[in-house]
Amino acid sequence: MDVKKLGTRQLFLMKRESLEKKIVTYYEQSGDADSVIEYLVAVMVRNALNLTGAFSFLCKDLLRDLFLTVEPTDTLRLFLPFFKEYFESKEWEGLIKQYFGSPSEYFSQTEMIRSFKNAFEKEGGLDLYREGLVYDIRSRFEDAAGKRHLLTIRDVDPNKEETLVAEILEVLTLLSIFEVDGVRKFVALVDYKGGGHVETTSYKVGKAKQTEEDTVVEEAPTNTKTKKQSVVAAAPSPKKSNKLSYEEAAAIVEAEYPLPGEEALTSESPSHDAVDLPPKPTSSYVRFDKTPEQVEEEHRQKNLKRRLDKQQGKKKDSRTKRNRKRK
């Protein structure tokens, strides 16, 4: 049966009672003694940095049972010195003999772990603690592939010196329980920063509710008044169109409504500039004593007026108009 392993969130964020149940349940389902021992070592790191030592002797009965009954492994042998206080003196002597053969072998093989254990038990010598502040440590580790990972440990003692904190964090580099896609997470400590802050108020929105609110914000309808204003701004002003001179209006009509024969002269993109009509041969100047230029200009003005009237919807009989003029 595949049992899900515990991660940094459980080991460094869960409360004592819940975490203890998690670890016991994990062992009952998996029988994985090595991982349980490493979980408890990680919790010892958390406890050594904790302000009140709230995680001392976590899972004491389970741990005693593992060391006293399970077949010795390299993992159990490596981390045994961390748990000396869990056993009576006679039990401890028996474990040394069982795991190392003799006290001399025990001391020669466990020097590094015993040094880390001393770091666990040291008190801080600084005077940085202030009432009302919450302290945490943000550390960075490099994994086996060279990538960096952040680990935050909360409710820590701010009075521990930086070298002492770094030595305690180094213990995590001995553990194999933290992995990402088969790559060990905490291979080397890069750095850490500790600090204190004031917690005022806090609030957590449920995932579904938060998504809904975000959608409302993103898709909120634009104010109707704003929409109307933007449309009016884009449209031409009515007052401005009423002020067009006759020549301007004629030029627009001439461009928009060309006479037959003028289409070929019109460019692809309509222009609002006045377009001169092509010259036409005429004999009117003979009858009305006008120069050819005057006659042509008169024709031009009449054509422009006719097209302008057509655009404005005026319909008049041109023949009636001519008859009235003759009378």
mmCIF file of C-alpha atoms in Angstrom:
data_model
loop_
_atom_site.group_PDB
_atom_site.id
_atom_site.type_symbol
_atom_site.label_atom_id
_atom_site.label_comp_id
_atom_site.label_asym_id
_atom_site.label_seq_id
_atom_site.Cartn_x
_atom_site.Cartn_y
_atom_site.Cartn_z
ATOM 1 C CA MET A 1 0.000 0.000 0.000
ATOM 2 C CA ASP A 2 1.329 3.394 -1.039
ATOM 3 C CA VAL A 3 1.206 5.836 1.880
ATOM 4 C CA LYS A 4 1.684 9.544 1.310
ATOM 5 C CA LYS A 5 4.747 10.875 3.082
ATOM 6 C CA LEU A 6 4.725 13.923 5.308
ATOM 7 C CA GLY A 7 6.209 17.141 3.965
ATOM 8 C CA THR A 8 7.588 20.389 5.322
ATOM 9 C CA ARG A 9 4.106 21.884 5.724
ATOM 10 C CA GLN A 10 3.053 19.210 8.199
ATOM 11 C CA LEU A 11 6.364 18.958 10.040
ATOM 12 C CA PHE A 12 6.966 22.694 10.441
ATOM 13 C CA LEU A 13 3.459 24.163 10.563
ATOM 14 C CA MET A 14 1.090 21.683 12.236
ATOM 15 C CA LYS A 15 0.273 21.877 15.945
ATOM 16 C CA ARG A 16 1.752 19.272 18.264
ATOM 17 C CA GLU A 17 -1.313 17.090 18.770
ATOM 18 C CA SER A 18 -2.213 16.914 15.075
ATOM 19 C CA LEU A 19 1.386 16.285 14.030
ATOM 20 C CA GLU A 20 1.818 13.484 16.542
ATOM 21 C CA LYS A 21 -1.282 11.732 15.210
ATOM 22 C CA LYS A 22 -0.039 12.130 11.639
ATOM 23 C CA ILE A 23 3.304 10.494 12.353
ATOM 24 C CA VAL A 24 1.796 7.598 14.330
ATOM 25 C CA THR A 25 -0.788 7.004 11.573
ATOM 26 C CA TYR A 26 1.931 7.067 8.927
ATOM 27 C CA TYR A 27 3.907 4.340 10.711
ATOM 28 C CA GLU A 28 0.819 2.204 11.283
ATOM 29 C CA GLN A 29 0.017 2.311 7.577
ATOM 30 C CA SER A 30 3.545 2.045 6.152
ATOM 31 C CA GLY A 31 5.768 0.354 8.761
ATOM 32 C CA ASP A 32 8.545 2.700 7.517
ATOM 33 C CA ALA A 33 10.723 3.110 10.635
ATOM 34 C CA ASP A 34 13.527 5.028 8.883
ATOM 35 C CA SER A 35 11.194 7.788 7.647
ATOM 36 C CA VAL A 36 9.554 8.109 11.066
ATOM 37 C CA ILE A 37 12.964 8.597 12.707
ATOM 38 C CA GLU A 38 13.831 11.288 10.166
ATOM 39 C CA TYR A 39 10.460 12.994 10.733
ATOM 40 C CA LEU A 40 11.227 13.167 14.430
ATOM 41 C CA VAL A 41 14.705 14.573 13.761
ATOM 42 C CA ALA A 42 13.118 17.338 11.656
ATOM 43 C CA VAL A 43 10.719 18.051 14.522
ATOM 44 C CA MET A 44 13.723 18.260 16.874
ATOM 45 C CA VAL A 45 15.166 20.997 14.612
ATOM 46 C CA ARG A 46 11.870 22.847 14.875
ATOM 47 C CA ASN A 47 11.805 22.367 18.649
ATOM 48 C CA ALA A 48 15.417 23.543 19.087
ATOM 49 C CA LEU A 49 14.531 26.827 17.354
ATOM 50 C CA ASN A 50 11.131 27.154 19.026
ATOM 51 C CA LEU A 51 10.621 29.837 21.637
ATOM 52 C CA THR A 52 8.955 27.550 24.192
ATOM 53 C CA GLY A 53 10.197 24.053 23.300
ATOM 54 C CA ALA A 54 6.616 23.009 22.522
ATOM 55 C CA PHE A 55 7.637 19.856 20.594
ATOM 56 C CA SER A 56 9.877 18.129 23.135
ATOM 57 C CA PHE A 57 9.570 14.311 23.307
ATOM 58 C CA LEU A 58 7.107 14.109 20.429
ATOM 59 C CA CYS A 59 5.908 10.519 19.771
ATOM 60 C CA LYS A 60 8.038 9.265 22.696
ATOM 61 C CA ASP A 61 6.322 5.878 23.001
ATOM 62 C CA LEU A 62 6.535 5.165 19.260
ATOM 63 C CA LEU A 63 10.197 6.126 19.107
ATOM 64 C CA ARG A 64 11.125 3.969 22.101
ATOM 65 C CA ASP A 65 9.352 1.046 20.523
ATOM 66 C CA LEU A 66 11.210 1.484 17.228
ATOM 67 C CA PHE A 67 14.699 1.538 18.749
ATOM 68 C CA LEU A 68 13.993 -1.294 21.200
ATOM 69 C CA THR A 69 12.215 -3.703 18.847
ATOM 70 C CA VAL A 70 13.004 -2.933 15.189
ATOM 71 C CA GLU A 71 16.023 -4.461 13.484
ATOM 72 C CA PRO A 72 18.858 -1.855 13.519
ATOM 73 C CA THR A 73 19.327 0.122 10.283
ATOM 74 C CA ASP A 74 21.862 2.733 9.216
ATOM 75 C CA THR A 75 19.304 5.511 9.714
ATOM 76 C CA LEU A 76 18.451 4.412 13.262
ATOM 77 C CA ARG A 77 22.156 4.025 14.090
ATOM 78 C CA LEU A 78 23.038 7.472 12.697
ATOM 79 C CA PHE A 79 20.391 9.400 14.636
ATOM 80 C CA LEU A 80 20.334 7.388 17.897
ATOM 81 C CA PRO A 81 22.360 9.991 19.914
ATOM 82 C CA PHE A 82 19.602 12.586 19.433
ATOM 83 C CA PHE A 83 17.205 10.488 21.517
ATOM 84 C CA LYS A 84 19.307 9.531 24.564
ATOM 85 C CA GLU A 85 16.866 11.227 26.968
ATOM 86 C CA TYR A 86 14.012 9.001 25.747
ATOM 87 C CA PHE A 87 15.518 5.967 27.518
ATOM 88 C CA GLU A 88 16.479 4.835 30.987
ATOM 89 C CA SER A 89 20.209 4.401 31.668
ATOM 90 C CA LYS A 90 20.071 0.588 31.449
ATOM 91 C CA GLU A 91 18.080 0.757 28.203
ATOM 92 C CA TRP A 92 20.639 3.164 26.797
ATOM 93 C CA GLU A 93 23.554 0.887 27.596
ATOM 94 C CA GLY A 94 21.751 -1.982 25.876
ATOM 95 C CA LEU A 95 21.144 0.150 22.758
ATOM 96 C CA ILE A 96 24.817 1.161 22.533
ATOM 97 C CA LYS A 97 25.817 -2.491 22.688
ATOM 98 C CA GLN A 98 23.141 -3.494 20.167
ATOM 99 C CA TYR A 99 23.895 -0.745 17.629
ATOM 100 C CA PHE A 100 27.646 -0.158 18.080
ATOM 101 C CA GLY A 101 29.060 -3.128 19.999
ATOM 102 C CA SER A 102 30.912 -0.997 22.579
ATOM 103 C CA PRO A 103 30.918 2.535 24.088
ATOM 104 C CA SER A 104 34.203 3.376 22.327
ATOM 105 C CA GLU A 105 32.694 2.587 18.943
ATOM 106 C CA TYR A 106 29.650 4.649 19.839
ATOM 107 C CA PHE A 107 31.736 7.749 20.636
ATOM 108 C CA SER A 108 33.956 7.418 17.578
ATOM 109 C CA GLN A 109 31.049 6.969 15.126
ATOM 110 C CA THR A 110 28.663 9.577 16.552
ATOM 111 C CA GLU A 111 30.878 12.623 17.023
ATOM 112 C CA MET A 112 29.095 14.750 14.419
ATOM 113 C CA ILE A 113 25.579 13.900 15.642
ATOM 114 C CA ARG A 114 26.522 14.526 19.261
ATOM 115 C CA SER A 115 27.863 17.964 18.238
ATOM 116 C CA PHE A 116 24.522 18.775 16.616
ATOM 117 C CA LYS A 117 22.753 17.540 19.759
ATOM 118 C CA ASN A 118 24.729 20.032 21.835
ATOM 119 C CA ALA A 119 23.534 22.796 19.483
ATOM 120 C CA PHE A 120 19.955 21.660 20.061
ATOM 121 C CA GLU A 121 20.378 22.122 23.820
ATOM 122 C CA LYS A 122 22.168 25.503 23.833
ATOM 123 C CA GLU A 123 20.383 28.620 25.019
ATOM 124 C CA GLY A 124 20.666 31.864 23.040
ATOM 125 C CA GLY A 125 22.826 34.653 24.440
ATOM 126 C CA LEU A 126 21.243 37.629 22.653
ATOM 127 C CA ASP A 127 18.663 40.004 24.091
ATOM 128 C CA LEU A 128 16.398 40.614 21.132
ATOM 129 C CA TYR A 129 13.047 39.285 22.303
ATOM 130 C CA ARG A 130 10.299 41.917 22.578
ATOM 131 C CA GLU A 131 6.813 41.256 23.878
ATOM 132 C CA GLY A 132 4.108 41.397 21.215
ATOM 133 C CA LEU A 133 6.312 40.417 18.273
ATOM 134 C CA VAL A 134 6.094 37.144 16.333
ATOM 135 C CA TYR A 135 9.479 35.777 15.232
ATOM 136 C CA ASP A 136 10.304 33.513 12.316
ATOM 137 C CA ILE A 137 13.258 32.225 10.305
ATOM 138 C CA ARG A 138 13.293 32.164 6.496
ATOM 139 C CA SER A 139 16.022 29.833 5.307
ATOM 140 C CA ARG A 140 17.138 28.796 1.823
ATOM 141 C CA PHE A 141 18.537 25.399 0.875
ATOM 142 C CA GLU A 142 20.067 24.079 -2.308
ATOM 143 C CA ASP A 143 18.850 20.731 -3.613
ATOM 144 C CA ALA A 144 20.800 17.957 -5.346
ATOM 145 C CA ALA A 145 20.122 19.582 -8.736
ATOM 146 C CA GLY A 146 21.349 23.021 -7.690
ATOM 147 C CA LYS A 147 17.911 24.627 -7.295
ATOM 148 C CA ARG A 148 17.030 26.625 -4.199
ATOM 149 C CA HIS A 149 14.096 26.078 -1.839
ATOM 150 C CA LEU A 150 12.667 28.300 0.876
ATOM 151 C CA LEU A 151 11.806 26.946 4.333
ATOM 152 C CA THR A 152 10.053 29.147 6.904
ATOM 153 C CA ILE A 153 9.980 28.161 10.577
ATOM 154 C CA ARG A 154 7.665 30.184 12.815
ATOM 155 C CA ASP A 155 7.558 31.058 16.509
ATOM 156 C CA VAL A 156 11.330 30.875 16.913
ATOM 157 C CA ASP A 157 13.582 32.160 19.681
ATOM 158 C CA PRO A 158 15.199 35.443 18.463
ATOM 159 C CA ASN A 159 17.916 35.264 21.136
ATOM 160 C CA LYS A 160 19.884 32.470 19.450
ATOM 161 C CA GLU A 161 23.071 33.616 17.710
ATOM 162 C CA GLU A 162 23.307 33.301 13.922
ATOM 163 C CA THR A 163 26.042 30.637 14.060
ATOM 164 C CA LEU A 164 23.945 28.557 16.432
ATOM 165 C CA VAL A 165 20.841 28.869 14.218
ATOM 166 C CA ALA A 166 22.865 27.922 11.135
ATOM 167 C CA GLU A 167 24.274 24.839 12.893
ATOM 168 C CA ILE A 168 20.785 23.686 13.886
ATOM 169 C CA LEU A 169 19.482 24.183 10.343
ATOM 170 C CA GLU A 170 22.409 22.157 8.977
ATOM 171 C CA VAL A 171 20.855 19.025 10.497
ATOM 172 C CA LEU A 172 18.175 19.116 7.799
ATOM 173 C CA THR A 173 20.868 18.438 5.179
ATOM 174 C CA LEU A 174 21.295 14.940 6.695
ATOM 175 C CA LEU A 175 17.693 13.957 5.960
ATOM 176 C CA SER A 176 16.456 12.143 2.858
ATOM 177 C CA ILE A 177 12.708 12.480 3.511
ATOM 178 C CA PHE A 178 12.330 15.783 1.674
ATOM 179 C CA GLU A 179 12.243 15.249 -2.092
ATOM 180 C CA VAL A 180 10.891 16.863 -5.248
ATOM 181 C CA ASP A 181 10.520 14.446 -8.169
ATOM 182 C CA GLY A 182 13.105 12.138 -6.651
ATOM 183 C CA VAL A 183 15.618 14.961 -6.014
ATOM 184 C CA ARG A 184 16.713 15.635 -2.433
ATOM 185 C CA LYS A 185 15.529 19.083 -1.379
ATOM 186 C CA PHE A 186 17.847 20.119 1.454
ATOM 187 C CA VAL A 187 21.401 19.211 0.453
ATOM 188 C CA ALA A 188 23.170 22.419 1.544
ATOM 189 C CA LEU A 189 22.175 25.449 3.611
ATOM 190 C CA VAL A 190 22.539 28.662 1.579
ATOM 191 C CA ASP A 191 21.467 31.349 4.066
ATOM 192 C CA TYR A 192 18.762 32.386 6.477
ATOM 193 C CA LYS A 193 17.132 35.553 7.788
ATOM 194 C CA GLY A 194 15.344 35.945 11.099
ATOM 195 C CA GLY A 195 12.964 38.712 12.061
ATOM 196 C CA GLY A 196 10.044 39.758 14.192
ATOM 197 C CA HIS A 197 6.773 41.373 13.191
ATOM 198 C CA VAL A 198 3.503 42.474 14.736
ATOM 199 C CA GLU A 199 0.401 40.491 13.820
ATOM 200 C CA THR A 200 -2.650 42.743 13.896
ATOM 201 C CA THR A 201 -5.575 41.114 12.119
ATOM 202 C CA SER A 202 -5.791 38.319 9.578
ATOM 203 C CA TYR A 203 -8.472 36.861 7.347
ATOM 204 C CA LYS A 204 -8.533 34.005 4.882
ATOM 205 C CA VAL A 205 -11.055 33.859 2.049
ATOM 206 C CA GLY A 206 -12.270 30.482 0.814
ATOM 207 C CA LYS A 207 -11.007 29.492 -2.647
ATOM 208 C CA ALA A 208 -14.449 29.397 -4.316
ATOM 209 C CA LYS A 209 -15.525 32.732 -2.844
ATOM 210 C CA GLN A 210 -12.261 34.412 -3.752
ATOM 211 C CA THR A 211 -12.495 33.234 -7.357
ATOM 212 C CA GLU A 212 -16.035 34.567 -7.612
ATOM 213 C CA GLU A 213 -15.069 37.988 -6.262
ATOM 214 C CA ASP A 214 -12.087 38.214 -8.597
ATOM 215 C CA THR A 215 -14.382 37.491 -11.530
ATOM 216 C CA VAL A 216 -16.743 40.271 -10.495
ATOM 217 C CA VAL A 217 -13.896 42.743 -10.288
ATOM 218 C CA GLU A 218 -12.469 41.769 -13.670
ATOM 219 C CA GLU A 219 -15.810 41.702 -15.481
ATOM 220 C CA ALA A 220 -17.544 44.602 -13.745
ATOM 221 C CA PRO A 221 -19.765 46.460 -16.281
ATOM 222 C CA THR A 222 -18.547 49.887 -17.351
ATOM 223 C CA ASN A 223 -20.524 52.804 -15.973
ATOM 224 C CA THR A 224 -23.331 53.777 -18.397
ATOM 225 C CA LYS A 225 -22.544 57.453 -18.047
ATOM 226 C CA THR A 226 -18.933 56.855 -19.005
ATOM 227 C CA LYS A 227 -19.957 54.894 -22.082
ATOM 228 C CA LYS A 228 -22.228 57.698 -23.305
ATOM 229 C CA GLN A 229 -19.534 60.270 -22.772
ATOM 230 C CA SER A 230 -17.043 58.303 -24.808
ATOM 231 C CA VAL A 231 -19.509 57.892 -27.676
ATOM 232 C CA VAL A 232 -20.340 61.575 -27.739
ATOM 233 C CA ALA A 233 -16.663 62.445 -27.715
ATOM 234 C CA ALA A 234 -16.051 60.223 -30.741
ATOM 235 C CA ALA A 235 -19.013 61.541 -32.757
ATOM 236 C CA PRO A 236 -18.778 64.822 -34.689
ATOM 237 C CA SER A 237 -20.338 67.771 -32.948
ATOM 238 C CA PRO A 238 -23.747 68.825 -34.414
ATOM 239 C CA LYS A 239 -22.900 72.508 -33.974
ATOM 240 C CA LYS A 240 -19.735 72.107 -35.956
ATOM 241 C CA SER A 241 -21.575 70.531 -38.913
ATOM 242 C CA ASN A 242 -24.113 73.412 -38.984
ATOM 243 C CA LYS A 243 -21.276 75.909 -39.407
ATOM 244 C CA LEU A 244 -20.042 74.420 -42.686
ATOM 245 C CA SER A 245 -19.850 76.999 -45.426
ATOM 246 C CA TYR A 246 -21.498 76.443 -48.783
ATOM 247 C CA GLU A 247 -18.138 75.725 -50.376
ATOM 248 C CA GLU A 248 -17.209 73.165 -47.677
ATOM 249 C CA ALA A 249 -20.547 71.374 -47.962
ATOM 250 C CA ALA A 250 -20.304 71.405 -51.732
ATOM 251 C CA ALA A 251 -16.837 69.952 -51.617
ATOM 252 C CA ILE A 252 -18.031 67.084 -49.396
ATOM 253 C CA VAL A 253 -21.006 66.350 -51.632
ATOM 254 C CA GLU A 254 -18.844 66.545 -54.719
ATOM 255 C CA ALA A 255 -16.472 63.938 -53.252
ATOM 256 C CA GLU A 256 -19.175 61.642 -51.867
ATOM 257 C CA TYR A 257 -21.565 61.793 -54.830
ATOM 258 C CA PRO A 258 -19.547 62.164 -58.042
ATOM 259 C CA LEU A 259 -21.339 62.723 -61.310
ATOM 260 C CA PRO A 260 -21.238 60.080 -64.054
ATOM 261 C CA GLY A 261 -17.826 60.170 -65.684
ATOM 262 C CA GLU A 262 -16.104 61.398 -62.494
ATOM 263 C CA GLU A 263 -15.782 57.960 -60.839
ATOM 264 C CA ALA A 264 -12.621 57.169 -62.768
ATOM 265 C CA LEU A 265 -11.010 60.333 -61.432
ATOM 266 C CA THR A 266 -11.898 59.583 -57.808
ATOM 267 C CA SER A 267 -9.119 58.054 -55.665
ATOM 268 C CA GLU A 268 -9.614 54.798 -53.752
ATOM 269 C CA SER A 269 -9.816 56.514 -50.388
ATOM 270 C CA PRO A 270 -12.526 59.207 -50.394
ATOM 271 C CA SER A 271 -11.217 62.719 -49.921
ATOM 272 C CA HIS A 272 -13.146 65.657 -48.536
ATOM 273 C CA ASP A 273 -11.147 68.146 -50.606
ATOM 274 C CA ALA A 274 -12.994 69.847 -53.485
ATOM 275 C CA VAL A 275 -12.630 68.023 -56.797
ATOM 276 C CA ASP A 276 -12.620 70.087 -59.968
ATOM 277 C CA LEU A 277 -14.958 68.873 -62.690
ATOM 278 C CA PRO A 278 -13.398 68.009 -66.054
ATOM 279 C CA PRO A 279 -13.757 70.795 -68.668
ATOM 280 C CA LYS A 280 -16.643 70.427 -71.117
ATOM 281 C CA PRO A 281 -16.985 72.117 -74.493
ATOM 282 C CA THR A 282 -19.816 74.601 -74.415
ATOM 283 C CA SER A 283 -21.348 77.311 -76.695
ATOM 284 C CA SER A 284 -23.436 79.098 -74.039
ATOM 285 C CA TYR A 285 -21.169 82.113 -74.029
ATOM 286 C CA VAL A 286 -22.350 82.881 -77.582
ATOM 287 C CA ARG A 287 -25.960 83.296 -76.404
ATOM 288 C CA PHE A 288 -25.419 85.047 -73.041
ATOM 289 C CA ASP A 289 -22.415 87.234 -73.828
ATOM 290 C CA LYS A 290 -20.256 85.456 -71.257
ATOM 291 C CA THR A 291 -16.741 84.222 -71.442
ATOM 292 C CA PRO A 292 -16.205 80.464 -71.603
ATOM 293 C CA GLU A 293 -14.713 80.595 -68.107
ATOM 294 C CA GLN A 294 -17.793 82.333 -66.688
ATOM 295 C CA VAL A 295 -20.144 79.863 -68.298
ATOM 296 C CA GLU A 296 -18.130 76.906 -67.021
ATOM 297 C CA GLU A 297 -18.037 78.306 -63.476
ATOM 298 C CA GLU A 298 -21.830 78.821 -63.590
ATOM 299 C CA HIS A 299 -22.337 75.190 -64.650
ATOM 300 C CA ARG A 300 -20.066 74.062 -61.914
ATOM 301 C CA GLN A 301 -21.961 75.983 -59.212
ATOM 302 C CA LYS A 302 -25.292 74.610 -60.485
ATOM 303 C CA ASN A 303 -24.022 71.028 -60.375
ATOM 304 C CA LEU A 304 -22.711 71.457 -56.860
ATOM 305 C CA LYS A 305 -25.983 72.965 -55.676
ATOM 306 C CA ARG A 306 -28.001 70.177 -57.277
ATOM 307 C CA ARG A 307 -25.939 67.519 -55.542
ATOM 308 C CA LEU A 308 -26.102 69.392 -52.227
ATOM 309 C CA ASP A 309 -29.891 69.615 -52.502
ATOM 310 C CA LYS A 310 -30.007 65.906 -53.259
ATOM 311 C CA GLN A 311 -28.038 65.121 -50.103
ATOM 312 C CA GLN A 312 -30.383 67.296 -48.024
ATOM 313 C CA GLY A 313 -33.423 65.579 -49.498
ATOM 314 C CA LYS A 314 -34.739 68.442 -51.617
ATOM 315 C CA LYS A 315 -36.608 67.452 -54.780
ATOM 316 C CA LYS A 316 -37.452 70.183 -57.302
ATOM 317 C CA ASP A 317 -38.283 70.144 -60.950
ATOM 318 C CA SER A 318 -35.400 71.771 -62.736
ATOM 319 C CA ARG A 319 -37.544 72.497 -65.800
ATOM 320 C CA THR A 320 -40.084 74.505 -63.753
ATOM 321 C CA LYS A 321 -37.221 76.511 -62.315
ATOM 322 C CA ARG A 322 -35.866 77.365 -65.752
ATOM 323 C CA ASN A 323 -39.315 78.385 -67.013
ATOM 324 C CA ARG A 324 -39.764 80.739 -64.073
ATOM 325 C CA LYS A 325 -36.482 82.429 -64.869
ATOM 326 C CA ARG A 326 -37.506 83.036 -68.537
ATOM 327 C CA LYS A 327 -40.772 84.655 -67.467
#
